[in-house]
Amino acid sequence: AFFHHPSGLKREVAKAGFLPGSIFAVEGPVRLLKEFGQHWQLRERREWLLRVARQLENEKVLLGVSGHMILTATKPKELKRG
């Protein structure tokens, strides 16, 4: 397994020739909720979980709580074809 630090992920993407954007937590801290599946089945709780996840998805201090991160990036104009 390889564990990225958010700054390392941005450096790796930049080294590959892309312009790093925002980093988001894929699971986030809501994955730690006990009996998550039962909460997800109830509409009101599911909506609350989604609101919390959206509010925290790119909170830098919580990125490490997520099992996975995803980074947005763009290709510089000089690398684009067309």
XYZ file of N, CA and C in Angstrom:
246
model
N 0.844 -1.187 0.000
C 0.000 0.000 0.000
C 0.883 1.241 0.000
N 0.377 2.278 -0.606
C 1.082 3.552 -0.635
C 0.150 4.619 -0.094
N 0.641 5.416 0.823
C -0.172 6.452 1.435
C 0.321 7.825 0.993
N -0.554 8.551 0.316
C -0.213 9.902 -0.111
C -0.529 10.901 0.979
N 0.318 11.872 1.125
C -0.013 13.062 1.883
C -0.605 14.005 0.851
N -1.612 14.819 1.192
C -2.216 15.713 0.193
C -1.195 16.532 -0.600
N -0.168 17.053 0.059
C 0.827 17.851 -0.666
C 1.632 16.973 -1.625
N 1.884 15.724 -1.231
C 2.600 14.802 -2.100
C 1.790 14.439 -3.333
N 0.499 14.308 -3.158
C -0.384 14.003 -4.283
C -0.374 15.155 -5.286
N -0.443 16.378 -4.783
C -0.393 17.548 -5.677
C 0.950 17.603 -6.418
N 2.036 17.330 -5.725
C 3.360 17.333 -6.374
C 3.443 16.267 -7.459
N 2.910 15.081 -7.173
C 2.955 13.994 -8.142
C 2.157 14.348 -9.400
N 1.006 14.955 -9.230
C 0.178 15.359 -10.367
C 0.884 16.457 -11.165
N 1.491 17.409 -10.474
C 2.228 18.491 -11.149
C 3.431 17.922 -11.906
N 4.121 16.957 -11.311
C 5.279 16.337 -11.959
C 4.864 15.614 -13.239
N 3.632 15.117 -13.274
C 3.111 14.440 -14.461
C 2.692 15.436 -15.542
N 2.781 16.743 -15.248
C 2.489 17.756 -16.251
C 1.104 18.369 -16.179
N 0.374 18.086 -15.128
C -0.975 18.645 -14.975
C -0.965 19.777 -13.945
N -1.995 20.587 -13.985
C -2.165 21.666 -13.013
C -3.100 21.167 -11.921
N -2.576 20.898 -10.713
C -3.416 20.362 -9.635
C -4.506 21.344 -9.223
N -5.655 20.787 -8.914
C -6.773 21.586 -8.433
C -7.061 21.260 -6.974
N -8.304 20.979 -6.691
C -8.741 20.690 -5.319
C -8.621 19.210 -5.001
N -8.400 18.925 -3.732
C -8.377 17.544 -3.241
C -9.632 17.328 -2.408
N -10.278 16.190 -2.624
C -11.496 15.848 -1.906
C -11.341 14.497 -1.233
N -11.956 14.347 -0.070
C -12.027 13.049 0.598
C -13.111 12.233 -0.085
N -12.816 10.986 -0.424
C -13.816 10.146 -1.074
C -14.834 9.649 -0.049
N -14.370 9.106 1.064
C -15.303 8.615 2.081
C -15.561 9.647 3.169
N -14.517 10.270 3.640
C -14.662 11.265 4.695
C -14.964 10.645 6.041
N -15.140 11.493 7.048
C -15.330 10.992 8.405
C -16.684 10.329 8.649
N -17.679 10.539 7.785
C -18.982 9.903 8.025
C -18.888 8.385 7.917
N -17.839 7.894 7.261
C -17.672 6.433 7.146
C -17.417 5.781 8.505
N -17.030 6.582 9.496
C -16.733 6.056 10.826
C -17.975 5.922 11.701
N -19.102 6.407 11.201
C -20.344 6.348 11.969
C -20.751 4.897 12.221
N -21.007 4.590 13.459
C -21.428 3.240 13.821
C -22.768 2.934 13.145
N -22.875 1.741 12.592
C -24.100 1.297 11.913
C -24.497 2.240 10.780
N -23.510 2.622 9.980
C -23.728 3.544 8.866
C -24.874 3.083 7.964
N -24.897 1.811 7.627
C -25.930 1.276 6.726
C -27.341 1.504 7.231
N -27.540 1.374 8.525
C -28.876 1.607 9.090
C -29.259 3.085 8.979
N -28.308 3.979 9.219
C -28.583 5.411 9.093
C -28.897 5.761 7.639
N -28.169 5.128 6.713
C -28.335 5.425 5.287
C -29.732 5.041 4.794
N -30.346 4.054 5.416
C -31.674 3.598 4.992
C -32.778 4.602 5.300
N -32.544 5.487 6.271
C -33.551 6.481 6.656
C -33.311 7.778 5.885
N -34.304 8.198 5.120
C -34.158 9.341 4.220
C -33.610 10.588 4.891
N -34.158 10.960 6.050
C -33.714 12.182 6.735
C -32.255 12.082 7.162
N -31.870 10.920 7.656
C -30.476 10.735 8.094
C -29.524 10.681 6.898
N -29.995 10.058 5.804
C -29.165 10.006 4.599
C -28.900 11.419 4.079
N -29.925 12.253 4.065
C -29.766 13.645 3.625
C -28.815 14.397 4.545
N -28.916 14.145 5.841
C -27.997 14.782 6.791
C -26.563 14.316 6.545
N -26.377 12.996 6.361
C -25.043 12.458 6.085
C -24.439 13.084 4.828
N -25.247 13.242 3.798
C -24.752 13.852 2.560
C -24.379 15.320 2.766
N -25.181 16.043 3.544
C -24.844 17.450 3.845
C -23.516 17.547 4.590
N -23.348 16.696 5.584
C -22.103 16.697 6.355
C -20.929 16.327 5.447
N -21.098 15.306 4.629
C -20.023 14.874 3.732
C -19.628 15.998 2.779
N -20.597 16.712 2.238
C -20.297 17.817 1.311
C -19.569 18.965 2.019
N -19.951 19.218 3.252
C -19.307 20.306 3.996
C -17.865 19.975 4.356
N -17.560 18.691 4.520
C -16.240 18.287 4.990
C -15.338 17.695 3.908
N -15.862 17.512 2.688
C -15.124 16.752 1.678
C -13.767 17.336 1.295
N -13.571 18.643 1.409
C -12.243 19.179 1.080
C -11.644 19.973 2.243
N -12.068 19.621 3.449
C -11.497 20.208 4.658
C -10.117 19.581 4.873
N -9.089 20.381 4.694
C -7.711 19.853 4.689
C -7.353 19.039 5.933
N -7.780 19.479 7.101
C -7.393 18.778 8.325
C -8.070 17.410 8.458
N -9.109 17.148 7.661
C -9.826 15.875 7.758
C -9.543 14.927 6.593
N -8.718 15.337 5.639
C -8.454 14.475 4.483
C -7.879 13.122 4.894
N -7.072 13.106 5.929
C -6.463 11.857 6.373
C -7.438 10.868 6.971
N -8.625 11.315 7.333
C -9.634 10.419 7.894
C -10.232 9.542 6.804
N -10.241 10.047 5.594
C -10.787 9.293 4.477
C -9.815 8.209 4.053
N -10.330 7.087 3.633
C -9.479 6.025 3.133
C -8.899 6.341 1.762
N -9.530 7.265 1.051
C -9.102 7.620 -0.297
C -9.301 9.114 -0.530
N -8.451 9.663 -1.389
C -8.585 11.061 -1.810
C -8.674 11.087 -3.330
N -9.289 12.125 -3.849
C -9.326 12.331 -5.286
C -8.939 13.784 -5.542
N -8.191 14.001 -6.593
C -7.696 15.337 -6.904
C -8.172 15.730 -8.294
N -8.682 16.933 -8.427
C -9.025 17.448 -9.746
C -7.778 18.075 -10.343
N -7.641 17.984 -11.650
C -6.476 18.563 -12.320
C -6.879 18.954 -13.742
N -6.129 19.867 -14.299
C -6.356 20.254 -15.686
C -5.059 20.105 -16.465
N -5.232 19.879 -17.746
C -4.087 19.760 -18.629
C -3.739 21.158 -19.129
N -2.479 21.560 -19.029
C -2.081 22.885 -19.530
C -2.374 22.997 -21.030
N -2.667 24.220 -21.488
C -3.020 24.432 -22.894
C -1.968 23.892 -23.856
N -0.698 24.027 -23.509
C 0.348 23.578 -24.427
C 0.370 22.054 -24.585
N -0.272 21.333 -23.678
C -0.336 19.866 -23.785
C -1.602 19.393 -24.476
N -2.576 20.291 -24.630
C -3.846 19.895 -25.248
C -3.678 19.787 -26.760
N -4.343 18.818 -27.329
C -4.312 18.646 -28.779
C -5.549 19.274 -29.380
N -5.438 19.723 -30.567
C -6.640 20.195 -31.244
C -6.533 21.564 -31.665
